[in-house]
Amino acid sequence: MSQENHVHGTMSTTVDPHAGHTSSSMDHSGHDHSGHQMMMIMHAGLKEIIVFPGWKTNNLTDLLISCFALMIIAVSYEALKLFRDRITASRLIKNRKVEVEMQTSKIQSTNRQQTYKEKLLSIEHLIQTILHVIQFSISYFIMLAFMTYNYWLCLSILIGIGIGFFFFGVRRTKIDFLILFHK
């Protein structure tokens, strides 16, 4: 079978999630699988459904565009991790500067530690929470795309993560160092 004519539903290695269910309570006749079942082995086909039914590849051009899009998403994931770390590091450094100023001036400051409730309801914590949810969503999106088990899509994700870490990982290491020694 040539790679261009690769259709998942005709492969003998596909897994039918509904096979072997004979109970009448497991009637799935209303589901439309459109003859496309997910491959559970690594493969190099051109026809894929990536994460959403509307994101399909039918030819080499579609696959290359999808690979490029997944690389950009993977690089963005690494950039978002750096951005979140920078927010945390700047807060820690700011807090440390205030502590040092208070110690060197030996003046009793009216500044006090924020309570748990104040930290919880702060704008900074809200922003970090939203960014965390976005980062988590992107990571699951990447995982689901990887689970197409298509060599080219998986490779593009790995290349994107590698490029992202190459450019942003060095800065994250610097931030880790700052956080470690400014506590």
PDB file of N, CA, C and O in Angstrom, residues 4 13 18 21-22 24 27 47 53 72 85 92 96-97 106 122 125 133 147 165:
ATOM      1  N   GLU A   4       0.510   7.443  -0.164  1.00  0.00           N
ATOM      2  CA  GLU A   4      -0.500   8.396  -0.607  1.00  0.00           C
ATOM      3  C   GLU A   4      -1.904   7.841  -0.450  1.00  0.00           C
ATOM      4  O   GLU A   4      -2.857   8.587  -0.261  1.00  0.00           O
ATOM      5  N   THR A  13      -4.368  -3.372  11.414  1.00  0.00           N
ATOM      6  CA  THR A  13      -3.824  -3.163  12.753  1.00  0.00           C
ATOM      7  C   THR A  13      -4.609  -2.136  13.559  1.00  0.00           C
ATOM      8  O   THR A  13      -4.179  -1.715  14.599  1.00  0.00           O
ATOM      9  N   HIS A  18     -15.262  -0.660  19.923  1.00  0.00           N
ATOM     10  CA  HIS A  18     -16.576  -1.220  20.199  1.00  0.00           C
ATOM     11  C   HIS A  18     -16.631  -2.725  19.939  1.00  0.00           C
ATOM     12  O   HIS A  18     -17.676  -3.335  20.088  1.00  0.00           O
ATOM     13  N   HIS A  21     -18.348  -6.020  22.269  1.00  0.00           N
ATOM     14  CA  HIS A  21     -19.462  -5.608  23.136  1.00  0.00           C
ATOM     15  C   HIS A  21     -20.750  -6.193  22.568  1.00  0.00           C
ATOM     16  O   HIS A  21     -21.223  -5.784  21.524  1.00  0.00           O
ATOM     17  N   THR A  22     -21.323  -7.159  23.286  1.00  0.00           N
ATOM     18  CA  THR A  22     -22.546  -7.780  22.808  1.00  0.00           C
ATOM     19  C   THR A  22     -23.748  -7.398  23.641  1.00  0.00           C
ATOM     20  O   THR A  22     -24.864  -7.722  23.295  1.00  0.00           O
ATOM     21  N   SER A  24     -26.828  -5.427  25.042  1.00  0.00           N
ATOM     22  CA  SER A  24     -27.741  -4.485  24.397  1.00  0.00           C
ATOM     23  C   SER A  24     -27.626  -3.087  25.001  1.00  0.00           C
ATOM     24  O   SER A  24     -28.032  -2.120  24.388  1.00  0.00           O
ATOM     25  N   ASP A  27     -25.289  -0.217  22.917  1.00  0.00           N
ATOM     26  CA  ASP A  27     -25.635   0.066  21.531  1.00  0.00           C
ATOM     27  C   ASP A  27     -25.032   1.395  21.099  1.00  0.00           C
ATOM     28  O   ASP A  27     -25.351   2.442  21.638  1.00  0.00           O
ATOM     29  N   LYS A  47      -3.220  11.006   5.532  1.00  0.00           N
ATOM     30  CA  LYS A  47      -4.590  11.338   5.927  1.00  0.00           C
ATOM     31  C   LYS A  47      -4.732  11.188   7.435  1.00  0.00           C
ATOM     32  O   LYS A  47      -4.659  10.087   7.959  1.00  0.00           O
ATOM     33  N   PRO A  53     -12.261  17.254  14.561  1.00  0.00           N
ATOM     34  CA  PRO A  53     -12.710  16.704  13.273  1.00  0.00           C
ATOM     35  C   PRO A  53     -12.477  17.664  12.098  1.00  0.00           C
ATOM     36  O   PRO A  53     -12.290  17.227  10.977  1.00  0.00           O
ATOM     37  N   ILE A  72       4.991  25.422  15.778  1.00  0.00           N
ATOM     38  CA  ILE A  72       4.764  26.761  16.343  1.00  0.00           C
ATOM     39  C   ILE A  72       4.058  26.644  17.696  1.00  0.00           C
ATOM     40  O   ILE A  72       4.410  27.341  18.653  1.00  0.00           O
ATOM     41  N   ASP A  85       7.528  31.936  34.413  1.00  0.00           N
ATOM     42  CA  ASP A  85       8.683  31.954  35.325  1.00  0.00           C
ATOM     43  C   ASP A  85       9.178  33.377  35.549  1.00  0.00           C
ATOM     44  O   ASP A  85       9.587  33.729  36.650  1.00  0.00           O
ATOM     45  N   LEU A  92       9.451  37.697  43.141  1.00  0.00           N
ATOM     46  CA  LEU A  92      10.386  37.309  44.201  1.00  0.00           C
ATOM     47  C   LEU A  92      11.508  38.330  44.365  1.00  0.00           C
ATOM     48  O   LEU A  92      11.895  38.665  45.487  1.00  0.00           O
ATOM     49  N   ARG A  96      12.255  40.630  47.591  1.00  0.00           N
ATOM     50  CA  ARG A  96      13.587  40.584  48.207  1.00  0.00           C
ATOM     51  C   ARG A  96      14.169  41.991  48.336  1.00  0.00           C
ATOM     52  O   ARG A  96      14.776  42.323  49.357  1.00  0.00           O
ATOM     53  N   LYS A  97      13.983  42.835  47.327  1.00  0.00           N
ATOM     54  CA  LYS A  97      14.481  44.218  47.385  1.00  0.00           C
ATOM     55  C   LYS A  97      13.820  44.983  48.518  1.00  0.00           C
ATOM     56  O   LYS A  97      14.469  45.745  49.221  1.00  0.00           O
ATOM     57  N   LYS A 106      16.873  50.045  58.566  1.00  0.00           N
ATOM     58  CA  LYS A 106      16.527  49.768  59.964  1.00  0.00           C
ATOM     59  C   LYS A 106      15.331  50.602  60.429  1.00  0.00           C
ATOM     60  O   LYS A 106      15.240  51.018  61.567  1.00  0.00           O
ATOM     61  N   SER A 122      -5.246  38.414  44.593  1.00  0.00           N
ATOM     62  CA  SER A 122      -4.446  39.425  43.894  1.00  0.00           C
ATOM     63  C   SER A 122      -4.552  39.262  42.377  1.00  0.00           C
ATOM     64  O   SER A 122      -4.795  38.163  41.866  1.00  0.00           O
ATOM     65  N   HIS A 125      -1.948  36.770  41.024  1.00  0.00           N
ATOM     66  CA  HIS A 125      -2.328  35.359  41.148  1.00  0.00           C
ATOM     67  C   HIS A 125      -3.383  34.995  40.104  1.00  0.00           C
ATOM     68  O   HIS A 125      -3.349  33.897  39.532  1.00  0.00           O
ATOM     69  N   VAL A 133      -3.722  27.709  33.231  1.00  0.00           N
ATOM     70  CA  VAL A 133      -4.771  26.980  32.514  1.00  0.00           C
ATOM     71  C   VAL A 133      -4.453  26.945  31.015  1.00  0.00           C
ATOM     72  O   VAL A 133      -4.606  25.901  30.369  1.00  0.00           O
ATOM     73  N   MET A 147      -0.674  11.891  19.842  1.00  0.00           N
ATOM     74  CA  MET A 147      -1.339  10.589  19.873  1.00  0.00           C
ATOM     75  C   MET A 147      -1.990  10.197  18.549  1.00  0.00           C
ATOM     76  O   MET A 147      -2.653   9.161  18.466  1.00  0.00           O
ATOM     77  N   PHE A 165      12.864  25.029  23.668  1.00  0.00           N
ATOM     78  CA  PHE A 165      13.767  24.904  24.815  1.00  0.00           C
ATOM     79  C   PHE A 165      15.124  25.507  24.505  1.00  0.00           C
ATOM     80  O   PHE A 165      15.745  26.143  25.362  1.00  0.00           O
TER      81      PHE A 165
END
